[in-house]
Amino acid sequence: MDEPTWTMGIEEEYLLVERDTGALITKQPPGLLEKVANLDYGLVARELFSSQIEIGTEVCSSVRDLRAEIGMLRLAVAEAAAEHGMAPIAASSHPFARWLQQEYTEGERYQAITADLQGVTRRLVVSGMHVHVGIEDPDLRIDLMDQVTYFLPHLLALSTSSPFWEGRNTGLKSYRMSVMETLPRTGLPEKFGSWSDFKRHTDMLVKAGVIKDSSMVWWHIRPSERYPTLEVRVADLPTRMEDTIAVAALYVCLLRMLWRLKVENRRWRSYANFLIAENLWRAQRYGTEGDLIDLGKGSLVPFGDLLEEMIELVMPDARALDCVTEVEHARAISRRGTSADRQLAVHRQAIADGADDGEALKAVVDALVSDTLARPTSP
């Protein structure tokens, strides 16, 4: 079996805040997007709300190239935003923004989505990270999608960055997941036996006029029709760039590990979606601080232990793809906590130092601004 190219790309959706108040902007200033529209690398585009801006890397052949592009794109957006007294934050929710105050972005696609989904879209003031991995064989894409679904809770746990919603501590490390669940065609994908089986089902919705194409199927992981990629969408948006790269590196290594098993006529055991959904809930609720169910053992296991097993499992693939350092960085995330843990700690410390709740939430935004552009600790 020919080995896939394992090319990769990342999309990140940033929230734009006023630098002096920390508030989420409601209307993007003229000229901001144009400032970064014609870069020599990557892509910067509008998102559903005017307060958001999306970046996308070029197709990268290595994790090293991926890191370089993300760094340049974050810096370009930050410099353009600074000219308007604003800053981007890489987080899946704003700590105190009110979703009813947000304005939609103009455009035919966004108008069609809001017309179809109505009030459901009003609450979607959340951001995510999507990682594409190049797998040219469409049937292999479907096969690996079915197997790698087992690890989606692990990737979510490592990326959580949305503990606050409208000024309240939600008690969840990823409140974004709760917001996204209100959309149709979300959650875990069905299990398909082949690319033609997948196409037969999605084409039925297209033929019926329910969706324009399969890009309007928003599962936690989906095969792309436009590109020969398998796109993971379950993750929150990590605030620190090195955390983003670690999650992406783990994902591509997991896919290569499963391909390697397939070459050896083996495969990862398939489990019912409701069992994987239980682990997704635990990752959403507790992040890296909690336990996940080891479905092979049928018992709860600390996330750190599962992470060690996962790193060991993919180490041959990390070596083959030259991303051992990036994969091992996941240990640092588990040890120090995710962006969600950092936000909660900043808020607690500000309150302990005498700040009121509004001041504490502003301190959280300030920390997010700083961490979004922090120099990576990984090479």
mmCIF file of C-alpha atoms in Angstrom:
data_model
loop_
_atom_site.group_PDB
_atom_site.id
_atom_site.type_symbol
_atom_site.label_atom_id
_atom_site.label_comp_id
_atom_site.label_asym_id
_atom_site.label_seq_id
_atom_site.Cartn_x
_atom_site.Cartn_y
_atom_site.Cartn_z
ATOM 1 C CA MET A 1 0.000 0.000 0.000
ATOM 2 C CA ASP A 2 1.418 3.386 -1.018
ATOM 3 C CA GLU A 3 2.037 5.646 1.976
ATOM 4 C CA PRO A 4 -0.003 8.872 2.022
ATOM 5 C CA THR A 5 1.891 12.147 1.711
ATOM 6 C CA TRP A 6 0.807 13.281 5.210
ATOM 7 C CA THR A 7 0.778 16.887 4.067
ATOM 8 C CA MET A 8 -0.940 19.135 6.571
ATOM 9 C CA GLY A 9 -2.586 22.479 7.061
ATOM 10 C CA ILE A 10 -4.200 24.373 9.937
ATOM 11 C CA GLU A 11 -7.065 26.849 10.149
ATOM 12 C CA GLU A 12 -7.369 29.032 13.265
ATOM 13 C CA GLU A 13 -10.207 31.425 14.070
ATOM 14 C CA TYR A 14 -9.221 34.434 16.227
ATOM 15 C CA LEU A 15 -11.443 36.765 18.199
ATOM 16 C CA LEU A 16 -10.624 40.485 17.928
ATOM 17 C CA VAL A 17 -10.654 42.522 21.144
ATOM 18 C CA GLU A 18 -10.260 46.186 22.031
ATOM 19 C CA ARG A 19 -6.815 46.483 23.545
ATOM 20 C CA ASP A 20 -7.762 49.051 26.207
ATOM 21 C CA THR A 21 -10.978 47.443 27.485
ATOM 22 C CA GLY A 22 -10.545 43.796 26.510
ATOM 23 C CA ALA A 23 -14.062 43.822 25.031
ATOM 24 C CA LEU A 24 -14.863 41.839 21.914
ATOM 25 C CA ILE A 25 -15.349 44.198 18.982
ATOM 26 C CA THR A 26 -18.754 44.257 17.326
ATOM 27 C CA LYS A 27 -17.760 45.603 13.910
ATOM 28 C CA GLN A 28 -14.479 45.017 12.123
ATOM 29 C CA PRO A 29 -12.862 48.313 11.064
ATOM 30 C CA PRO A 30 -12.489 49.003 7.335
ATOM 31 C CA GLY A 31 -9.088 48.132 5.943
ATOM 32 C CA LEU A 32 -8.142 45.521 8.549
ATOM 33 C CA LEU A 33 -8.669 42.477 6.373
ATOM 34 C CA GLU A 34 -7.238 44.210 3.318
ATOM 35 C CA LYS A 35 -4.019 44.773 5.263
ATOM 36 C CA VAL A 36 -3.430 41.007 5.446
ATOM 37 C CA ALA A 37 -5.340 39.843 2.368
ATOM 38 C CA ASN A 38 -2.334 39.533 0.066
ATOM 39 C CA LEU A 39 0.372 37.951 2.155
ATOM 40 C CA ASP A 40 3.040 35.835 0.485
ATOM 41 C CA TYR A 41 2.105 32.951 2.765
ATOM 42 C CA GLY A 42 -1.147 31.468 4.009
ATOM 43 C CA LEU A 43 -4.585 33.004 3.883
ATOM 44 C CA VAL A 44 -6.509 35.439 6.074
ATOM 45 C CA ALA A 45 -10.286 35.630 5.663
ATOM 46 C CA ARG A 46 -13.526 36.738 7.287
ATOM 47 C CA GLU A 47 -15.599 34.485 9.513
ATOM 48 C CA LEU A 48 -19.275 34.302 10.461
ATOM 49 C CA PHE A 49 -19.081 37.264 12.868
ATOM 50 C CA SER A 50 -17.353 40.581 12.278
ATOM 51 C CA SER A 51 -15.451 40.075 15.539
ATOM 52 C CA GLN A 52 -13.651 37.039 14.088
ATOM 53 C CA ILE A 53 -10.856 36.572 11.605
ATOM 54 C CA GLU A 54 -9.622 33.253 10.205
ATOM 55 C CA ILE A 55 -6.149 32.245 9.087
ATOM 56 C CA GLY A 56 -5.187 29.213 7.054
ATOM 57 C CA THR A 57 -1.736 27.895 6.293
ATOM 58 C CA GLU A 58 -0.509 26.754 2.927
ATOM 59 C CA VAL A 59 -0.241 23.010 2.340
ATOM 60 C CA CYS A 60 2.798 22.078 4.443
ATOM 61 C CA SER A 61 5.004 19.042 4.032
ATOM 62 C CA SER A 62 6.280 19.050 7.617
ATOM 63 C CA VAL A 63 5.326 20.100 11.118
ATOM 64 C CA ARG A 64 8.314 22.443 11.067
ATOM 65 C CA ASP A 65 6.848 24.328 8.090
ATOM 66 C CA LEU A 66 3.444 24.340 9.774
ATOM 67 C CA ARG A 67 4.893 26.007 12.873
ATOM 68 C CA ALA A 68 6.633 28.667 10.815
ATOM 69 C CA GLU A 69 3.457 29.584 8.912
ATOM 70 C CA ILE A 70 1.276 29.754 12.018
ATOM 71 C CA GLY A 71 3.833 32.039 13.659
ATOM 72 C CA MET A 72 3.945 34.399 10.684
ATOM 73 C CA LEU A 73 0.165 34.490 10.306
ATOM 74 C CA ARG A 74 -0.457 35.203 13.986
ATOM 75 C CA LEU A 75 2.064 38.024 13.886
ATOM 76 C CA ALA A 76 0.620 39.513 10.684
ATOM 77 C CA VAL A 77 -2.909 39.575 12.126
ATOM 78 C CA ALA A 78 -1.644 41.070 15.401
ATOM 79 C CA GLU A 79 0.251 43.850 13.627
ATOM 80 C CA ALA A 80 -2.740 44.729 11.452
ATOM 81 C CA ALA A 81 -5.086 44.712 14.449
ATOM 82 C CA ALA A 82 -2.720 46.879 16.516
ATOM 83 C CA GLU A 83 -3.083 49.704 13.981
ATOM 84 C CA HIS A 84 -6.743 49.885 15.043
ATOM 85 C CA GLY A 85 -6.129 49.578 18.793
ATOM 86 C CA MET A 86 -7.094 45.903 18.757
ATOM 87 C CA ALA A 87 -5.505 42.508 19.307
ATOM 88 C CA PRO A 88 -6.363 38.922 18.344
ATOM 89 C CA ILE A 89 -6.905 36.273 20.986
ATOM 90 C CA ALA A 90 -6.573 32.591 20.226
ATOM 91 C CA ALA A 91 -9.315 31.153 22.415
ATOM 92 C CA SER A 92 -12.570 29.371 21.719
ATOM 93 C CA SER A 93 -14.696 31.847 23.665
ATOM 94 C CA HIS A 94 -14.367 35.408 24.904
ATOM 95 C CA PRO A 95 -14.513 35.609 28.710
ATOM 96 C CA PHE A 96 -17.295 38.202 28.951
ATOM 97 C CA ALA A 97 -18.696 39.057 25.499
ATOM 98 C CA ARG A 98 -22.481 39.045 24.966
ATOM 99 C CA TRP A 99 -23.405 37.092 21.872
ATOM 100 C CA LEU A 100 -26.550 39.132 21.197
ATOM 101 C CA GLN A 101 -24.376 42.193 20.560
ATOM 102 C CA GLN A 102 -22.370 40.596 17.739
ATOM 103 C CA GLU A 103 -22.839 41.475 14.063
ATOM 104 C CA TYR A 104 -22.740 39.005 11.202
ATOM 105 C CA THR A 105 -20.213 39.293 8.405
ATOM 106 C CA GLU A 106 -21.672 40.182 5.022
ATOM 107 C CA GLY A 107 -21.404 37.572 2.299
ATOM 108 C CA GLU A 108 -23.577 35.130 0.381
ATOM 109 C CA ARG A 109 -22.390 32.014 2.241
ATOM 110 C CA TYR A 110 -22.897 33.528 5.687
ATOM 111 C CA GLN A 111 -26.288 34.961 4.719
ATOM 112 C CA ALA A 112 -27.388 31.518 3.539
ATOM 113 C CA ILE A 113 -26.234 29.896 6.804
ATOM 114 C CA THR A 114 -27.981 32.440 9.018
ATOM 115 C CA ALA A 115 -31.153 32.287 6.936
ATOM 116 C CA ASP A 116 -31.233 28.511 7.279
ATOM 117 C CA LEU A 117 -30.214 28.137 10.927
ATOM 118 C CA GLN A 118 -31.878 31.294 12.251
ATOM 119 C CA GLY A 119 -31.402 31.869 15.987
ATOM 120 C CA VAL A 120 -29.028 28.953 16.365
ATOM 121 C CA THR A 121 -26.280 30.948 14.645
ATOM 122 C CA ARG A 122 -26.607 33.879 17.057
ATOM 123 C CA ARG A 123 -24.798 31.976 19.787
ATOM 124 C CA LEU A 124 -21.930 30.783 17.595
ATOM 125 C CA VAL A 125 -19.460 33.373 18.861
ATOM 126 C CA VAL A 126 -16.901 30.627 19.327
ATOM 127 C CA SER A 127 -13.677 29.769 17.559
ATOM 128 C CA GLY A 128 -11.946 26.518 16.730
ATOM 129 C CA MET A 129 -8.893 24.990 15.151
ATOM 130 C CA HIS A 130 -9.140 22.636 12.182
ATOM 131 C CA VAL A 131 -6.274 20.407 11.085
ATOM 132 C CA HIS A 132 -6.193 18.919 7.561
ATOM 133 C CA VAL A 133 -3.988 15.932 6.769
ATOM 134 C CA GLY A 134 -3.388 14.813 3.194
ATOM 135 C CA ILE A 135 -4.596 11.269 2.457
ATOM 136 C CA GLU A 136 -4.986 10.769 -1.271
ATOM 137 C CA ASP A 137 -6.926 7.486 -1.243
ATOM 138 C CA PRO A 138 -10.577 8.361 -0.463
ATOM 139 C CA ASP A 139 -11.415 4.912 0.887
ATOM 140 C CA LEU A 140 -8.409 5.105 3.207
ATOM 141 C CA ARG A 141 -9.673 8.480 4.395
ATOM 142 C CA ILE A 142 -12.951 6.869 5.441
ATOM 143 C CA ASP A 143 -11.236 3.896 7.076
ATOM 144 C CA LEU A 144 -8.875 6.058 9.131
ATOM 145 C CA MET A 145 -11.706 8.422 10.093
ATOM 146 C CA ASP A 146 -13.598 5.516 11.632
ATOM 147 C CA GLN A 147 -10.582 4.419 13.669
ATOM 148 C CA VAL A 148 -9.094 7.758 14.785
ATOM 149 C CA THR A 149 -12.460 8.823 16.226
ATOM 150 C CA TYR A 150 -11.411 6.914 19.355
ATOM 151 C CA PHE A 151 -8.740 9.575 20.024
ATOM 152 C CA LEU A 152 -10.866 12.697 19.498
ATOM 153 C CA PRO A 153 -11.504 13.137 23.249
ATOM 154 C CA HIS A 154 -7.755 13.119 23.858
ATOM 155 C CA LEU A 155 -7.215 15.903 21.310
ATOM 156 C CA LEU A 156 -10.062 17.933 22.790
ATOM 157 C CA ALA A 157 -8.680 17.555 26.320
ATOM 158 C CA LEU A 158 -5.298 18.938 25.205
ATOM 159 C CA SER A 159 -6.826 21.971 23.488
ATOM 160 C CA THR A 160 -9.550 23.281 25.851
ATOM 161 C CA SER A 161 -9.755 27.079 25.903
ATOM 162 C CA SER A 162 -13.373 28.096 26.570
ATOM 163 C CA PRO A 163 -14.158 27.958 30.314
ATOM 164 C CA PHE A 164 -15.993 31.312 30.434
ATOM 165 C CA TRP A 165 -19.222 32.345 28.711
ATOM 166 C CA GLU A 166 -20.815 35.780 29.038
ATOM 167 C CA GLY A 167 -18.813 36.567 32.159
ATOM 168 C CA ARG A 168 -19.488 33.315 33.983
ATOM 169 C CA ASN A 169 -17.296 30.376 34.833
ATOM 170 C CA THR A 170 -19.244 27.577 33.151
ATOM 171 C CA GLY A 171 -17.566 24.788 35.119
ATOM 172 C CA LEU A 172 -16.519 23.287 31.762
ATOM 173 C CA LYS A 173 -13.097 23.472 30.186
ATOM 174 C CA SER A 174 -14.692 23.604 26.709
ATOM 175 C CA TYR A 175 -18.016 25.427 26.666
ATOM 176 C CA ARG A 176 -17.580 25.775 22.901
ATOM 177 C CA MET A 177 -18.622 22.138 22.569
ATOM 178 C CA SER A 178 -21.996 22.914 24.147
ATOM 179 C CA VAL A 179 -22.542 25.811 21.766
ATOM 180 C CA MET A 180 -21.628 23.759 18.695
ATOM 181 C CA GLU A 181 -24.011 20.960 19.672
ATOM 182 C CA THR A 182 -26.959 23.193 18.799
ATOM 183 C CA LEU A 183 -26.053 22.958 15.106
ATOM 184 C CA PRO A 184 -27.365 20.208 12.845
ATOM 185 C CA ARG A 185 -24.949 17.727 11.277
ATOM 186 C CA THR A 186 -22.437 18.020 14.113
ATOM 187 C CA GLY A 187 -20.943 15.577 16.619
ATOM 188 C CA LEU A 188 -19.367 12.237 15.854
ATOM 189 C CA PRO A 189 -19.498 10.967 12.275
ATOM 190 C CA GLU A 190 -21.402 7.918 11.184
ATOM 191 C CA LYS A 191 -19.386 4.810 10.406
ATOM 192 C CA PHE A 192 -19.114 4.334 6.652
ATOM 193 C CA GLY A 193 -17.693 1.326 4.871
ATOM 194 C CA SER A 194 -16.252 3.257 1.934
ATOM 195 C CA TRP A 195 -15.985 6.611 0.206
ATOM 196 C CA SER A 196 -18.906 5.698 -2.031
ATOM 197 C CA ASP A 197 -20.999 4.945 1.055
ATOM 198 C CA PHE A 198 -20.140 8.349 2.507
ATOM 199 C CA LYS A 199 -20.938 10.041 -0.806
ATOM 200 C CA ARG A 200 -24.236 8.208 -1.160
ATOM 201 C CA HIS A 201 -25.438 9.598 2.163
ATOM 202 C CA THR A 202 -24.196 13.177 1.792
ATOM 203 C CA ASP A 203 -25.363 13.354 -1.830
ATOM 204 C CA MET A 204 -28.866 12.539 -0.642
ATOM 205 C CA LEU A 205 -28.878 15.785 1.389
ATOM 206 C CA VAL A 206 -27.456 17.712 -1.549
ATOM 207 C CA LYS A 207 -30.024 16.280 -3.953
ATOM 208 C CA ALA A 208 -32.828 17.116 -1.527
ATOM 209 C CA GLY A 209 -31.609 20.705 -1.379
ATOM 210 C CA VAL A 210 -30.856 20.548 2.353
ATOM 211 C CA ILE A 211 -27.180 21.415 1.946
ATOM 212 C CA LYS A 212 -25.126 22.852 -0.890
ATOM 213 C CA ASP A 213 -22.287 20.364 -0.475
ATOM 214 C CA SER A 214 -20.615 18.208 2.170
ATOM 215 C CA SER A 215 -18.695 21.192 3.577
ATOM 216 C CA MET A 216 -21.950 21.922 5.454
ATOM 217 C CA VAL A 217 -21.556 18.677 7.386
ATOM 218 C CA TRP A 218 -19.809 19.879 10.554
ATOM 219 C CA TRP A 219 -18.803 16.661 12.294
ATOM 220 C CA HIS A 220 -15.896 16.561 14.767
ATOM 221 C CA ILE A 221 -13.932 14.955 11.950
ATOM 222 C CA ARG A 222 -14.824 14.791 8.270
ATOM 223 C CA PRO A 223 -13.347 13.790 4.922
ATOM 224 C CA SER A 224 -13.030 16.647 2.501
ATOM 225 C CA GLU A 225 -14.430 16.450 -1.004
ATOM 226 C CA ARG A 226 -12.663 19.594 -2.180
ATOM 227 C CA TYR A 227 -9.242 18.500 -0.961
ATOM 228 C CA PRO A 228 -7.789 15.005 -0.443
ATOM 229 C CA THR A 229 -7.678 15.514 3.320
ATOM 230 C CA LEU A 230 -9.149 14.226 6.554
ATOM 231 C CA GLU A 231 -10.055 17.264 8.649
ATOM 232 C CA VAL A 232 -10.305 17.142 12.438
ATOM 233 C CA ARG A 233 -12.570 19.830 13.910
ATOM 234 C CA VAL A 234 -13.118 18.668 17.490
ATOM 235 C CA ALA A 235 -10.409 20.795 19.100
ATOM 236 C CA ASP A 236 -10.817 24.075 20.876
ATOM 237 C CA LEU A 237 -8.360 26.726 19.713
ATOM 238 C CA PRO A 238 -5.200 26.505 21.842
ATOM 239 C CA THR A 239 -3.921 29.913 22.897
ATOM 240 C CA ARG A 240 -0.209 29.140 22.798
ATOM 241 C CA MET A 241 1.125 28.395 19.354
ATOM 242 C CA GLU A 242 3.250 25.468 20.494
ATOM 243 C CA ASP A 243 0.093 23.826 21.891
ATOM 244 C CA THR A 244 -1.605 24.151 18.512
ATOM 245 C CA ILE A 245 1.373 22.513 16.832
ATOM 246 C CA ALA A 246 1.473 19.702 19.417
ATOM 247 C CA VAL A 247 -2.186 18.830 18.816
ATOM 248 C CA ALA A 248 -1.664 18.900 15.047
ATOM 249 C CA ALA A 249 1.460 16.731 15.311
ATOM 250 C CA LEU A 250 -0.335 14.193 17.492
ATOM 251 C CA TYR A 251 -3.208 14.029 15.034
ATOM 252 C CA VAL A 252 -1.069 13.343 11.970
ATOM 253 C CA CYS A 253 0.990 10.788 13.916
ATOM 254 C CA LEU A 254 -2.158 8.996 15.071
ATOM 255 C CA LEU A 255 -3.286 8.732 11.468
ATOM 256 C CA ARG A 256 0.080 7.375 10.395
ATOM 257 C CA MET A 257 0.044 4.873 13.267
ATOM 258 C CA LEU A 258 -3.368 3.590 12.138
ATOM 259 C CA TRP A 259 -2.151 3.381 8.544
ATOM 260 C CA ARG A 260 0.852 1.402 9.791
ATOM 261 C CA LEU A 261 -1.459 -1.042 11.536
ATOM 262 C CA LYS A 262 -3.443 -1.416 8.345
ATOM 263 C CA VAL A 263 -0.304 -2.287 6.392
ATOM 264 C CA GLU A 264 0.275 -5.026 8.972
ATOM 265 C CA ASN A 265 -3.310 -6.279 8.504
ATOM 266 C CA ARG A 266 -4.343 -4.944 11.897
ATOM 267 C CA ARG A 267 -6.677 -2.155 12.962
ATOM 268 C CA TRP A 268 -7.827 -0.225 15.994
ATOM 269 C CA ARG A 269 -10.896 -1.694 17.614
ATOM 270 C CA SER A 270 -14.125 0.117 16.783
ATOM 271 C CA TYR A 271 -16.354 1.302 19.638
ATOM 272 C CA ALA A 272 -19.901 2.609 19.689
ATOM 273 C CA ASN A 273 -20.248 6.351 19.309
ATOM 274 C CA PHE A 274 -22.061 6.699 22.621
ATOM 275 C CA LEU A 275 -18.943 5.395 24.429
ATOM 276 C CA ILE A 276 -16.673 7.813 22.605
ATOM 277 C CA ALA A 277 -19.205 10.585 23.289
ATOM 278 C CA GLU A 278 -18.897 9.859 27.011
ATOM 279 C CA ASN A 279 -15.156 10.469 26.786
ATOM 280 C CA LEU A 280 -15.791 13.642 24.793
ATOM 281 C CA TRP A 281 -18.005 14.868 27.607
ATOM 282 C CA ARG A 282 -15.308 14.092 30.168
ATOM 283 C CA ALA A 283 -12.718 15.948 28.084
ATOM 284 C CA GLN A 284 -15.115 18.885 27.708
ATOM 285 C CA ARG A 285 -15.802 18.957 31.440
ATOM 286 C CA TYR A 286 -12.382 18.260 32.951
ATOM 287 C CA GLY A 287 -9.769 18.777 30.220
ATOM 288 C CA THR A 288 -6.437 17.198 31.104
ATOM 289 C CA GLU A 289 -7.197 17.247 34.834
ATOM 290 C CA GLY A 290 -9.730 14.425 34.722
ATOM 291 C CA ASP A 291 -9.943 10.784 33.773
ATOM 292 C CA LEU A 292 -11.044 9.242 30.505
ATOM 293 C CA ILE A 293 -12.452 5.780 30.049
ATOM 294 C CA ASP A 294 -9.930 3.320 28.687
ATOM 295 C CA LEU A 295 -12.459 1.529 26.503
ATOM 296 C CA GLY A 296 -10.202 -1.500 26.160
ATOM 297 C CA LYS A 297 -10.024 -1.931 29.940
ATOM 298 C CA GLY A 298 -13.478 -0.555 30.704
ATOM 299 C CA SER A 299 -12.186 1.651 33.526
ATOM 300 C CA LEU A 300 -11.354 5.278 34.224
ATOM 301 C CA VAL A 301 -7.678 6.178 33.782
ATOM 302 C CA PRO A 302 -5.965 9.526 34.522
ATOM 303 C CA PHE A 303 -5.463 11.527 31.354
ATOM 304 C CA GLY A 304 -1.718 11.774 31.953
ATOM 305 C CA ASP A 305 -1.393 7.990 31.900
ATOM 306 C CA LEU A 306 -3.369 7.713 28.681
ATOM 307 C CA LEU A 307 -1.246 10.434 27.131
ATOM 308 C CA GLU A 308 1.935 8.531 27.927
ATOM 309 C CA GLU A 309 0.496 5.434 26.259
ATOM 310 C CA MET A 310 -0.522 7.471 23.228
ATOM 311 C CA ILE A 311 2.916 9.091 22.872
ATOM 312 C CA GLU A 312 4.571 5.684 23.069
ATOM 313 C CA LEU A 313 2.120 4.361 20.492
ATOM 314 C CA VAL A 314 2.933 7.054 17.914
ATOM 315 C CA MET A 315 6.637 7.489 18.602
ATOM 316 C CA PRO A 316 7.724 5.515 15.480
ATOM 317 C CA ASP A 317 5.504 7.830 13.444
ATOM 318 C CA ALA A 318 6.764 10.972 15.174
ATOM 319 C CA ARG A 319 10.289 9.918 14.263
ATOM 320 C CA ALA A 320 9.276 9.191 10.669
ATOM 321 C CA LEU A 321 7.578 12.599 10.372
ATOM 322 C CA ASP A 322 10.345 14.425 12.267
ATOM 323 C CA CYS A 323 8.071 15.818 14.976
ATOM 324 C CA VAL A 324 9.167 14.045 18.158
ATOM 325 C CA THR A 325 9.651 17.336 20.049
ATOM 326 C CA GLU A 326 6.200 18.589 19.056
ATOM 327 C CA VAL A 327 4.481 15.351 20.065
ATOM 328 C CA GLU A 328 6.321 15.238 23.385
ATOM 329 C CA HIS A 329 5.224 18.825 24.072
ATOM 330 C CA ALA A 330 1.802 17.339 24.852
ATOM 331 C CA ARG A 331 3.333 16.298 28.199
ATOM 332 C CA ALA A 332 3.950 19.962 29.008
ATOM 333 C CA ILE A 333 0.320 20.790 28.233
ATOM 334 C CA SER A 334 -0.882 18.002 30.512
ATOM 335 C CA ARG A 335 1.509 19.037 33.278
ATOM 336 C CA ARG A 336 0.849 22.809 33.320
ATOM 337 C CA GLY A 337 -2.706 22.730 32.028
ATOM 338 C CA THR A 338 -4.416 24.052 28.925
ATOM 339 C CA SER A 339 -5.494 27.578 28.061
ATOM 340 C CA ALA A 340 -8.706 26.928 29.998
ATOM 341 C CA ASP A 341 -6.694 26.138 33.134
ATOM 342 C CA ARG A 342 -4.553 29.237 32.619
ATOM 343 C CA GLN A 343 -7.627 31.468 32.226
ATOM 344 C CA LEU A 344 -9.212 30.098 35.376
ATOM 345 C CA ALA A 345 -5.969 30.544 37.325
ATOM 346 C CA VAL A 346 -5.572 34.172 36.159
ATOM 347 C CA HIS A 347 -9.151 34.910 37.201
ATOM 348 C CA ARG A 348 -8.705 33.317 40.633
ATOM 349 C CA GLN A 349 -5.456 35.187 41.247
ATOM 350 C CA ALA A 350 -6.953 38.524 40.228
ATOM 351 C CA ILE A 351 -9.867 38.012 42.643
ATOM 352 C CA ALA A 352 -7.425 37.007 45.391
ATOM 353 C CA ASP A 353 -5.463 40.214 44.733
ATOM 354 C CA GLY A 354 -8.591 42.317 45.302
ATOM 355 C CA ALA A 355 -9.985 42.756 41.801
ATOM 356 C CA ASP A 356 -13.716 42.718 41.223
ATOM 357 C CA ASP A 357 -15.155 40.241 38.738
ATOM 358 C CA GLY A 358 -15.040 42.655 35.811
ATOM 359 C CA GLU A 359 -11.411 43.486 36.474
ATOM 360 C CA ALA A 360 -10.580 39.795 36.840
ATOM 361 C CA LEU A 361 -12.178 38.992 33.492
ATOM 362 C CA LYS A 362 -10.220 41.837 31.883
ATOM 363 C CA ALA A 363 -7.060 40.272 33.348
ATOM 364 C CA VAL A 364 -7.999 37.014 31.624
ATOM 365 C CA VAL A 365 -8.256 38.809 28.269
ATOM 366 C CA ASP A 366 -4.894 40.493 28.847
ATOM 367 C CA ALA A 367 -3.323 37.090 29.510
ATOM 368 C CA LEU A 368 -4.915 35.690 26.336
ATOM 369 C CA VAL A 369 -3.513 38.566 24.263
ATOM 370 C CA SER A 370 -0.054 37.953 25.689
ATOM 371 C CA ASP A 371 -0.169 34.166 25.313
ATOM 372 C CA THR A 372 -1.486 34.332 21.736
ATOM 373 C CA LEU A 373 1.783 35.912 20.616
ATOM 374 C CA ALA A 374 4.096 34.280 23.185
ATOM 375 C CA ARG A 375 7.356 33.002 21.762
ATOM 376 C CA PRO A 376 7.203 29.208 21.471
ATOM 377 C CA THR A 377 9.155 27.236 24.027
ATOM 378 C CA SER A 378 9.565 24.382 21.517
ATOM 379 C CA PRO A 379 12.113 24.719 18.693
#
